[in-house]
């Protein structure tokens, strides 16, 4: 491996593999950890399939073009020049790439996901010297403490069986002063999307994620709901 984002990622791992599996263009660490709880619902099954990941990829591009609230708050994250950023549940990887652009030519952005088809799309579209992808579970991130200057996760926490574990992991790997922004879908006005819970997505009560942020010691916590989207932001002191 030359000086790629994956080589740089290996230096950030708690327990780097002796023989890294990068044959698919991402670093696959999931096979080493089967102990985290799994989402067996239909929605995650779709995101773990080639057709579902392709449909999601197209839909999210259109969605982000049309709905400003679905775009990540890149400026607010204040990623320093040459900094390191994390995208949890990166899907097709375009948010990861946007984080890397914000970090400038010496920066690094890493995307983590459990879905092989999503990671394949991410690698094909976005991987490069500053953008790398890893297959790992959000509930047990493979990185060392205090590694990232900023962390984000868009439309993922509703699928994670243990969201407290995932948020704790994001806080653990964030440097002091680093910022976190998380977006989750909401069932919307009049609970229009409430039926999606049958597909394995959970809904967070108003303030549930904000309270989680505060319990984990994040400061300046802000929650904002725009229609079907909720954003929660905070900073590690
Ligand atoms: C709706 S997609 C969002 C993708 C991307 N964040 C975006 O906004 O375009 C949800 C993604 O979360 C991933 N995911 C679900 N559970 C996960 C977990 N426990 N750890 C890591 N990724 C997970 C799925 O595989 C899927 O790619």
mmCIF file with all atom_site columns, N, CA, C and O in Angstrom, residues 10-53:
data_model
loop_
_atom_site.group_PDB
_atom_site.id
_atom_site.type_symbol
_atom_site.label_atom_id
_atom_site.label_alt_id
_atom_site.label_comp_id
_atom_site.label_asym_id
_atom_site.label_entity_id
_atom_site.label_seq_id
_atom_site.pdbx_PDB_ins_code
_atom_site.Cartn_x
_atom_site.Cartn_y
_atom_site.Cartn_z
_atom_site.occupancy
_atom_site.B_iso_or_equiv
_atom_site.pdbx_formal_charge
_atom_site.auth_seq_id
_atom_site.auth_comp_id
_atom_site.auth_asym_id
_atom_site.auth_atom_id
_atom_site.pdbx_PDB_model_num
ATOM 1   N N  . UNK A 1 10 ? -4.616  3.183   8.735  1.00 0.00 ? 10 UNK A N  1
ATOM 2   C CA . UNK A 1 10 ? -4.008  2.115   9.546  1.00 0.00 ? 10 UNK A CA 1
ATOM 3   C C  . UNK A 1 10 ? -3.279  2.691   10.756 1.00 0.00 ? 10 UNK A C  1
ATOM 4   O O  . UNK A 1 10 ? -3.279  2.107   11.839 1.00 0.00 ? 10 UNK A O  1
ATOM 5   N N  . UNK A 1 11 ? -2.689  3.872   10.554 1.00 0.00 ? 11 UNK A N  1
ATOM 6   C CA . UNK A 1 11 ? -1.954  4.501   11.660 1.00 0.00 ? 11 UNK A CA 1
ATOM 7   C C  . UNK A 1 11 ? -2.889  4.989   12.765 1.00 0.00 ? 11 UNK A C  1
ATOM 8   O O  . UNK A 1 11 ? -2.429  5.337   13.855 1.00 0.00 ? 11 UNK A O  1
ATOM 9   N N  . UNK A 1 12 ? -4.189  5.062   12.473 1.00 0.00 ? 12 UNK A N  1
ATOM 10  C CA . UNK A 1 12 ? -5.143  5.599   13.456 1.00 0.00 ? 12 UNK A CA 1
ATOM 11  C C  . UNK A 1 12 ? -5.896  4.502   14.211 1.00 0.00 ? 12 UNK A C  1
ATOM 12  O O  . UNK A 1 12 ? -6.723  4.795   15.066 1.00 0.00 ? 12 UNK A O  1
ATOM 13  N N  . UNK A 1 13 ? -5.602  3.234   13.869 1.00 0.00 ? 13 UNK A N  1
ATOM 14  C CA . UNK A 1 13 ? -6.375  2.136   14.463 1.00 0.00 ? 13 UNK A CA 1
ATOM 15  C C  . UNK A 1 13 ? -5.866  1.743   15.844 1.00 0.00 ? 13 UNK A C  1
ATOM 16  O O  . UNK A 1 13 ? -4.648  1.781   16.098 1.00 0.00 ? 13 UNK A O  1
ATOM 17  N N  . UNK A 1 14 ? -6.801  1.303   16.685 1.00 0.00 ? 14 UNK A N  1
ATOM 18  C CA . UNK A 1 14 ? -6.436  0.799   18.014 1.00 0.00 ? 14 UNK A CA 1
ATOM 19  C C  . UNK A 1 14 ? -5.613  -0.474  17.884 1.00 0.00 ? 14 UNK A C  1
ATOM 20  O O  . UNK A 1 14 ? -4.649  -0.689  18.613 1.00 0.00 ? 14 UNK A O  1
ATOM 21  N N  . UNK A 1 15 ? -6.047  -1.316  16.934 1.00 0.00 ? 15 UNK A N  1
ATOM 22  C CA . UNK A 1 15 ? -5.445  -2.640  16.833 1.00 0.00 ? 15 UNK A CA 1
ATOM 23  C C  . UNK A 1 15 ? -5.229  -2.957  15.345 1.00 0.00 ? 15 UNK A C  1
ATOM 24  O O  . UNK A 1 15 ? -6.001  -3.715  14.747 1.00 0.00 ? 15 UNK A O  1
ATOM 25  N N  . UNK A 1 16 ? -4.219  -2.349  14.722 1.00 0.00 ? 16 UNK A N  1
ATOM 26  C CA . UNK A 1 16 ? -4.065  -2.516  13.266 1.00 0.00 ? 16 UNK A CA 1
ATOM 27  C C  . UNK A 1 16 ? -3.786  -3.972  12.885 1.00 0.00 ? 16 UNK A C  1
ATOM 28  O O  . UNK A 1 16 ? -3.000  -4.648  13.554 1.00 0.00 ? 16 UNK A O  1
ATOM 29  N N  . UNK A 1 17 ? -4.462  -4.480  11.837 1.00 0.00 ? 17 UNK A N  1
ATOM 30  C CA . UNK A 1 17 ? -4.229  -5.873  11.438 1.00 0.00 ? 17 UNK A CA 1
ATOM 31  C C  . UNK A 1 17 ? -2.826  -6.051  10.860 1.00 0.00 ? 17 UNK A C  1
ATOM 32  O O  . UNK A 1 17 ? -2.311  -5.148  10.192 1.00 0.00 ? 17 UNK A O  1
ATOM 33  N N  . UNK A 1 18 ? -2.256  -7.229  11.110 1.00 0.00 ? 18 UNK A N  1
ATOM 34  C CA . UNK A 1 18 ? -0.915  -7.491  10.585 1.00 0.00 ? 18 UNK A CA 1
ATOM 35  C C  . UNK A 1 18 ? -0.962  -7.600  9.063  1.00 0.00 ? 18 UNK A C  1
ATOM 36  O O  . UNK A 1 18 ? -0.035  -7.196  8.358  1.00 0.00 ? 18 UNK A O  1
ATOM 37  N N  . UNK A 1 19 ? -2.092  -8.136  8.546  1.00 0.00 ? 19 UNK A N  1
ATOM 38  C CA . UNK A 1 19 ? -2.225  -8.368  7.114  1.00 0.00 ? 19 UNK A CA 1
ATOM 39  C C  . UNK A 1 19 ? -3.537  -7.721  6.652  1.00 0.00 ? 19 UNK A C  1
ATOM 40  O O  . UNK A 1 19 ? -4.555  -8.393  6.507  1.00 0.00 ? 19 UNK A O  1
ATOM 41  N N  . UNK A 1 20 ? -3.551  -6.394  6.435  1.00 0.00 ? 20 UNK A N  1
ATOM 42  C CA . UNK A 1 20 ? -4.815  -5.685  6.193  1.00 0.00 ? 20 UNK A CA 1
ATOM 43  C C  . UNK A 1 20 ? -5.536  -6.175  4.950  1.00 0.00 ? 20 UNK A C  1
ATOM 44  O O  . UNK A 1 20 ? -4.912  -6.378  3.907  1.00 0.00 ? 20 UNK A O  1
ATOM 45  N N  . UNK A 1 21 ? -6.866  -6.374  5.073  1.00 0.00 ? 21 UNK A N  1
ATOM 46  C CA . UNK A 1 21 ? -7.693  -6.808  3.942  1.00 0.00 ? 21 UNK A CA 1
ATOM 47  C C  . UNK A 1 21 ? -8.220  -5.567  3.228  1.00 0.00 ? 21 UNK A C  1
ATOM 48  O O  . UNK A 1 21 ? -9.195  -4.940  3.658  1.00 0.00 ? 21 UNK A O  1
ATOM 49  N N  . UNK A 1 22 ? -7.541  -5.192  2.128  1.00 0.00 ? 22 UNK A N  1
ATOM 50  C CA . UNK A 1 22 ? -7.938  -4.005  1.365  1.00 0.00 ? 22 UNK A CA 1
ATOM 51  C C  . UNK A 1 22 ? -8.251  -4.377  -0.087 1.00 0.00 ? 22 UNK A C  1
ATOM 52  O O  . UNK A 1 22 ? -8.269  -3.522  -0.965 1.00 0.00 ? 22 UNK A O  1
ATOM 53  N N  . UNK A 1 23 ? -8.531  -5.671  -0.304 1.00 0.00 ? 23 UNK A N  1
ATOM 54  C CA . UNK A 1 23 ? -8.724  -6.179  -1.667 1.00 0.00 ? 23 UNK A CA 1
ATOM 55  C C  . UNK A 1 23 ? -9.870  -5.511  -2.401 1.00 0.00 ? 23 UNK A C  1
ATOM 56  O O  . UNK A 1 23 ? -9.878  -5.459  -3.634 1.00 0.00 ? 23 UNK A O  1
ATOM 57  N N  . UNK A 1 24 ? -10.865 -5.010  -1.671 1.00 0.00 ? 24 UNK A N  1
ATOM 58  C CA . UNK A 1 24 ? -12.025 -4.393  -2.332 1.00 0.00 ? 24 UNK A CA 1
ATOM 59  C C  . UNK A 1 24 ? -11.925 -2.870  -2.365 1.00 0.00 ? 24 UNK A C  1
ATOM 60  O O  . UNK A 1 24 ? -12.891 -2.187  -2.703 1.00 0.00 ? 24 UNK A O  1
ATOM 61  N N  . UNK A 1 25 ? -10.776 -2.356  -1.974 1.00 0.00 ? 25 UNK A N  1
ATOM 62  C CA . UNK A 1 25 ? -10.589 -0.895  -2.041 1.00 0.00 ? 25 UNK A CA 1
ATOM 63  C C  . UNK A 1 25 ? -10.915 -0.205  -0.725 1.00 0.00 ? 25 UNK A C  1
ATOM 64  O O  . UNK A 1 25 ? -10.678 0.984   -0.558 1.00 0.00 ? 25 UNK A O  1
ATOM 65  N N  . UNK A 1 26 ? -11.524 -0.977  0.210  1.00 0.00 ? 26 UNK A N  1
ATOM 66  C CA . UNK A 1 26 ? -11.725 -0.452  1.570  1.00 0.00 ? 26 UNK A CA 1
ATOM 67  C C  . UNK A 1 26 ? -11.066 -1.419  2.541  1.00 0.00 ? 26 UNK A C  1
ATOM 68  O O  . UNK A 1 26 ? -10.782 -2.566  2.196  1.00 0.00 ? 26 UNK A O  1
ATOM 69  N N  . UNK A 1 27 ? -10.822 -0.923  3.738  1.00 0.00 ? 27 UNK A N  1
ATOM 70  C CA . UNK A 1 27 ? -10.194 -1.766  4.756  1.00 0.00 ? 27 UNK A CA 1
ATOM 71  C C  . UNK A 1 27 ? -11.298 -2.513  5.492  1.00 0.00 ? 27 UNK A C  1
ATOM 72  O O  . UNK A 1 27 ? -12.137 -1.888  6.150  1.00 0.00 ? 27 UNK A O  1
ATOM 73  N N  . UNK A 1 28 ? -11.324 -3.841  5.341  1.00 0.00 ? 28 UNK A N  1
ATOM 74  C CA . UNK A 1 28 ? -12.410 -4.620  5.937  1.00 0.00 ? 28 UNK A CA 1
ATOM 75  C C  . UNK A 1 28 ? -11.997 -5.121  7.316  1.00 0.00 ? 28 UNK A C  1
ATOM 76  O O  . UNK A 1 28 ? -11.138 -5.986  7.445  1.00 0.00 ? 28 UNK A O  1
ATOM 77  N N  . UNK A 1 29 ? -12.653 -4.562  8.347  1.00 0.00 ? 29 UNK A N  1
ATOM 78  C CA . UNK A 1 29 ? -12.346 -4.953  9.720  1.00 0.00 ? 29 UNK A CA 1
ATOM 79  C C  . UNK A 1 29 ? -13.534 -5.646  10.378 1.00 0.00 ? 29 UNK A C  1
ATOM 80  O O  . UNK A 1 29 ? -13.451 -6.042  11.532 1.00 0.00 ? 29 UNK A O  1
ATOM 81  N N  . UNK A 1 30 ? -14.632 -5.778  9.625  1.00 0.00 ? 30 UNK A N  1
ATOM 82  C CA . UNK A 1 30 ? -15.852 -6.278  10.261 1.00 0.00 ? 30 UNK A CA 1
ATOM 83  C C  . UNK A 1 30 ? -15.764 -7.753  10.602 1.00 0.00 ? 30 UNK A C  1
ATOM 84  O O  . UNK A 1 30 ? -16.275 -8.173  11.631 1.00 0.00 ? 30 UNK A O  1
ATOM 85  N N  . UNK A 1 31 ? -15.098 -8.509  9.744  1.00 0.00 ? 31 UNK A N  1
ATOM 86  C CA . UNK A 1 31 ? -14.994 -9.946  9.973  1.00 0.00 ? 31 UNK A CA 1
ATOM 87  C C  . UNK A 1 31 ? -14.354 -10.268 11.309 1.00 0.00 ? 31 UNK A C  1
ATOM 88  O O  . UNK A 1 31 ? -14.587 -11.320 11.875 1.00 0.00 ? 31 UNK A O  1
ATOM 89  N N  . UNK A 1 32 ? -13.590 -9.308  11.830 1.00 0.00 ? 32 UNK A N  1
ATOM 90  C CA . UNK A 1 32 ? -12.893 -9.570  13.083 1.00 0.00 ? 32 UNK A CA 1
ATOM 91  C C  . UNK A 1 32 ? -13.797 -9.351  14.296 1.00 0.00 ? 32 UNK A C  1
ATOM 92  O O  . UNK A 1 32 ? -13.415 -9.633  15.412 1.00 0.00 ? 32 UNK A O  1
ATOM 93  N N  . UNK A 1 33 ? -15.011 -8.773  14.084 1.00 0.00 ? 33 UNK A N  1
ATOM 94  C CA . UNK A 1 33 ? -15.860 -8.433  15.219 1.00 0.00 ? 33 UNK A CA 1
ATOM 95  C C  . UNK A 1 33 ? -17.312 -8.771  14.929 1.00 0.00 ? 33 UNK A C  1
ATOM 96  O O  . UNK A 1 33 ? -17.998 -8.061  14.221 1.00 0.00 ? 33 UNK A O  1
ATOM 97  N N  . UNK A 1 34 ? -17.768 -9.870  15.472 1.00 0.00 ? 34 UNK A N  1
ATOM 98  C CA . UNK A 1 34 ? -19.159 -10.278 15.267 1.00 0.00 ? 34 UNK A CA 1
ATOM 99  C C  . UNK A 1 34 ? -19.995 -10.038 16.526 1.00 0.00 ? 34 UNK A C  1
ATOM 100 O O  . UNK A 1 34 ? -21.122 -10.496 16.620 1.00 0.00 ? 34 UNK A O  1
ATOM 101 N N  . UNK A 1 35 ? -19.458 -9.313  17.498 1.00 0.00 ? 35 UNK A N  1
ATOM 102 C CA . UNK A 1 35 ? -20.116 -9.266  18.805 1.00 0.00 ? 35 UNK A CA 1
ATOM 103 C C  . UNK A 1 35 ? -21.112 -8.118  18.967 1.00 0.00 ? 35 UNK A C  1
ATOM 104 O O  . UNK A 1 35 ? -21.846 -8.083  19.938 1.00 0.00 ? 35 UNK A O  1
ATOM 105 N N  . UNK A 1 36 ? -21.174 -7.187  18.030 1.00 0.00 ? 36 UNK A N  1
ATOM 106 C CA . UNK A 1 36 ? -22.080 -6.051  18.198 1.00 0.00 ? 36 UNK A CA 1
ATOM 107 C C  . UNK A 1 36 ? -23.511 -6.453  17.809 1.00 0.00 ? 36 UNK A C  1
ATOM 108 O O  . UNK A 1 36 ? -23.692 -7.293  16.924 1.00 0.00 ? 36 UNK A O  1
ATOM 109 N N  . UNK A 1 37 ? -24.555 -5.846  18.431 1.00 0.00 ? 37 UNK A N  1
ATOM 110 C CA . UNK A 1 37 ? -25.924 -6.180  18.038 1.00 0.00 ? 37 UNK A CA 1
ATOM 111 C C  . UNK A 1 37 ? -26.213 -5.788  16.595 1.00 0.00 ? 37 UNK A C  1
ATOM 112 O O  . UNK A 1 37 ? -25.639 -4.826  16.080 1.00 0.00 ? 37 UNK A O  1
ATOM 113 N N  . UNK A 1 38 ? -27.060 -6.579  15.925 1.00 0.00 ? 38 UNK A N  1
ATOM 114 C CA . UNK A 1 38 ? -27.324 -6.372  14.493 1.00 0.00 ? 38 UNK A CA 1
ATOM 115 C C  . UNK A 1 38 ? -28.754 -5.902  14.258 1.00 0.00 ? 38 UNK A C  1
ATOM 116 O O  . UNK A 1 38 ? -29.669 -6.316  14.973 1.00 0.00 ? 38 UNK A O  1
ATOM 117 N N  . UNK A 1 39 ? -28.929 -5.077  13.220 1.00 0.00 ? 39 UNK A N  1
ATOM 118 C CA . UNK A 1 39 ? -30.264 -4.688  12.764 1.00 0.00 ? 39 UNK A CA 1
ATOM 119 C C  . UNK A 1 39 ? -30.655 -5.667  11.658 1.00 0.00 ? 39 UNK A C  1
ATOM 120 O O  . UNK A 1 39 ? -30.011 -5.712  10.609 1.00 0.00 ? 39 UNK A O  1
ATOM 121 N N  . UNK A 1 40 ? -31.706 -6.447  11.898 1.00 0.00 ? 40 UNK A N  1
ATOM 122 C CA . UNK A 1 40 ? -32.104 -7.470  10.917 1.00 0.00 ? 40 UNK A CA 1
ATOM 123 C C  . UNK A 1 40 ? -33.333 -7.029  10.115 1.00 0.00 ? 40 UNK A C  1
ATOM 124 O O  . UNK A 1 40 ? -33.958 -7.843  9.431  1.00 0.00 ? 40 UNK A O  1
ATOM 125 N N  . UNK A 1 41 ? -33.692 -5.731  10.198 1.00 0.00 ? 41 UNK A N  1
ATOM 126 C CA . UNK A 1 41 ? -34.897 -5.241  9.525  1.00 0.00 ? 41 UNK A CA 1
ATOM 127 C C  . UNK A 1 41 ? -34.729 -5.090  8.022  1.00 0.00 ? 41 UNK A C  1
ATOM 128 O O  . UNK A 1 41 ? -33.619 -5.137  7.474  1.00 0.00 ? 41 UNK A O  1
ATOM 129 N N  . UNK A 1 42 ? -35.873 -4.878  7.360  1.00 0.00 ? 42 UNK A N  1
ATOM 130 C CA . UNK A 1 42 ? -35.899 -4.818  5.890  1.00 0.00 ? 42 UNK A CA 1
ATOM 131 C C  . UNK A 1 42 ? -35.138 -3.600  5.355  1.00 0.00 ? 42 UNK A C  1
ATOM 132 O O  . UNK A 1 42 ? -34.544 -3.664  4.267  1.00 0.00 ? 42 UNK A O  1
ATOM 133 N N  . UNK A 1 43 ? -35.129 -2.486  6.095  1.00 0.00 ? 43 UNK A N  1
ATOM 134 C CA . UNK A 1 43 ? -34.479 -1.282  5.557  1.00 0.00 ? 43 UNK A CA 1
ATOM 135 C C  . UNK A 1 43 ? -32.965 -1.503  5.475  1.00 0.00 ? 43 UNK A C  1
ATOM 136 O O  . UNK A 1 43 ? -32.339 -1.270  4.434  1.00 0.00 ? 43 UNK A O  1
ATOM 137 N N  . UNK A 1 44 ? -32.365 -1.989  6.578  1.00 0.00 ? 44 UNK A N  1
ATOM 138 C CA . UNK A 1 44 ? -30.918 -2.234  6.539  1.00 0.00 ? 44 UNK A CA 1
ATOM 139 C C  . UNK A 1 44 ? -30.585 -3.325  5.525  1.00 0.00 ? 44 UNK A C  1
ATOM 140 O O  . UNK A 1 44 ? -29.555 -3.254  4.849  1.00 0.00 ? 44 UNK A O  1
ATOM 141 N N  . UNK A 1 45 ? -31.486 -4.323  5.370  1.00 0.00 ? 45 UNK A N  1
ATOM 142 C CA . UNK A 1 45 ? -31.247 -5.363  4.342  1.00 0.00 ? 45 UNK A CA 1
ATOM 143 C C  . UNK A 1 45 ? -31.169 -4.705  2.966  1.00 0.00 ? 45 UNK A C  1
ATOM 144 O O  . UNK A 1 45 ? -30.347 -5.081  2.120  1.00 0.00 ? 45 UNK A O  1
ATOM 145 N N  . UNK A 1 46 ? -32.042 -3.711  2.733  1.00 0.00 ? 46 UNK A N  1
ATOM 146 C CA . UNK A 1 46 ? -32.017 -3.012  1.430  1.00 0.00 ? 46 UNK A CA 1
ATOM 147 C C  . UNK A 1 46 ? -30.688 -2.277  1.257  1.00 0.00 ? 46 UNK A C  1
ATOM 148 O O  . UNK A 1 46 ? -30.055 -2.348  0.195  1.00 0.00 ? 46 UNK A O  1
ATOM 149 N N  . UNK A 1 47 ? -30.229 -1.577  2.303  1.00 0.00 ? 47 UNK A N  1
ATOM 150 C CA . UNK A 1 47 ? -28.966 -0.818  2.171  1.00 0.00 ? 47 UNK A CA 1
ATOM 151 C C  . UNK A 1 47 ? -27.766 -1.766  2.036  1.00 0.00 ? 47 UNK A C  1
ATOM 152 O O  . UNK A 1 47 ? -26.720 -1.370  1.541  1.00 0.00 ? 47 UNK A O  1
ATOM 153 N N  . UNK A 1 48 ? -27.947 -3.018  2.443  1.00 0.00 ? 48 UNK A N  1
ATOM 154 C CA . UNK A 1 48 ? -26.858 -3.990  2.315  1.00 0.00 ? 48 UNK A CA 1
ATOM 155 C C  . UNK A 1 48 ? -26.934 -4.764  1.007  1.00 0.00 ? 48 UNK A C  1
ATOM 156 O O  . UNK A 1 48 ? -26.167 -5.701  0.800  1.00 0.00 ? 48 UNK A O  1
ATOM 157 N N  . UNK A 1 49 ? -27.852 -4.369  0.110  1.00 0.00 ? 49 UNK A N  1
ATOM 158 C CA . UNK A 1 49 ? -27.981 -5.071  -1.174 1.00 0.00 ? 49 UNK A CA 1
ATOM 159 C C  . UNK A 1 49 ? -27.501 -4.164  -2.310 1.00 0.00 ? 49 UNK A C  1
ATOM 160 O O  . UNK A 1 49 ? -27.570 -2.930  -2.202 1.00 0.00 ? 49 UNK A O  1
ATOM 161 N N  . UNK A 1 50 ? -27.032 -4.754  -3.420 1.00 0.00 ? 50 UNK A N  1
ATOM 162 C CA . UNK A 1 50 ? -26.565 -3.931  -4.541 1.00 0.00 ? 50 UNK A CA 1
ATOM 163 C C  . UNK A 1 50 ? -27.665 -3.016  -5.093 1.00 0.00 ? 50 UNK A C  1
ATOM 164 O O  . UNK A 1 50 ? -27.428 -1.836  -5.343 1.00 0.00 ? 50 UNK A O  1
ATOM 165 N N  . UNK A 1 51 ? -28.895 -3.551  -5.249 1.00 0.00 ? 51 UNK A N  1
ATOM 166 C CA . UNK A 1 51 ? -29.969 -2.719  -5.831 1.00 0.00 ? 51 UNK A CA 1
ATOM 167 C C  . UNK A 1 51 ? -30.359 -1.609  -4.855 1.00 0.00 ? 51 UNK A C  1
ATOM 168 O O  . UNK A 1 51 ? -30.490 -0.434  -5.230 1.00 0.00 ? 51 UNK A O  1
ATOM 169 N N  . UNK A 1 52 ? -30.535 -1.976  -3.581 1.00 0.00 ? 52 UNK A N  1
ATOM 170 C CA . UNK A 1 52 ? -30.929 -0.975  -2.584 1.00 0.00 ? 52 UNK A CA 1
ATOM 171 C C  . UNK A 1 52 ? -29.893 0.131   -2.455 1.00 0.00 ? 52 UNK A C  1
ATOM 172 O O  . UNK A 1 52 ? -30.232 1.315   -2.358 1.00 0.00 ? 52 UNK A O  1
ATOM 173 N N  . UNK A 1 53 ? -28.611 -0.238  -2.483 1.00 0.00 ? 53 UNK A N  1
ATOM 174 C CA . UNK A 1 53 ? -27.575 0.794   -2.340 1.00 0.00 ? 53 UNK A CA 1
ATOM 175 C C  . UNK A 1 53 ? -27.550 1.706   -3.570 1.00 0.00 ? 53 UNK A C  1
ATOM 176 O O  . UNK A 1 53 ? -27.349 2.914   -3.454 1.00 0.00 ? 53 UNK A O  1
#
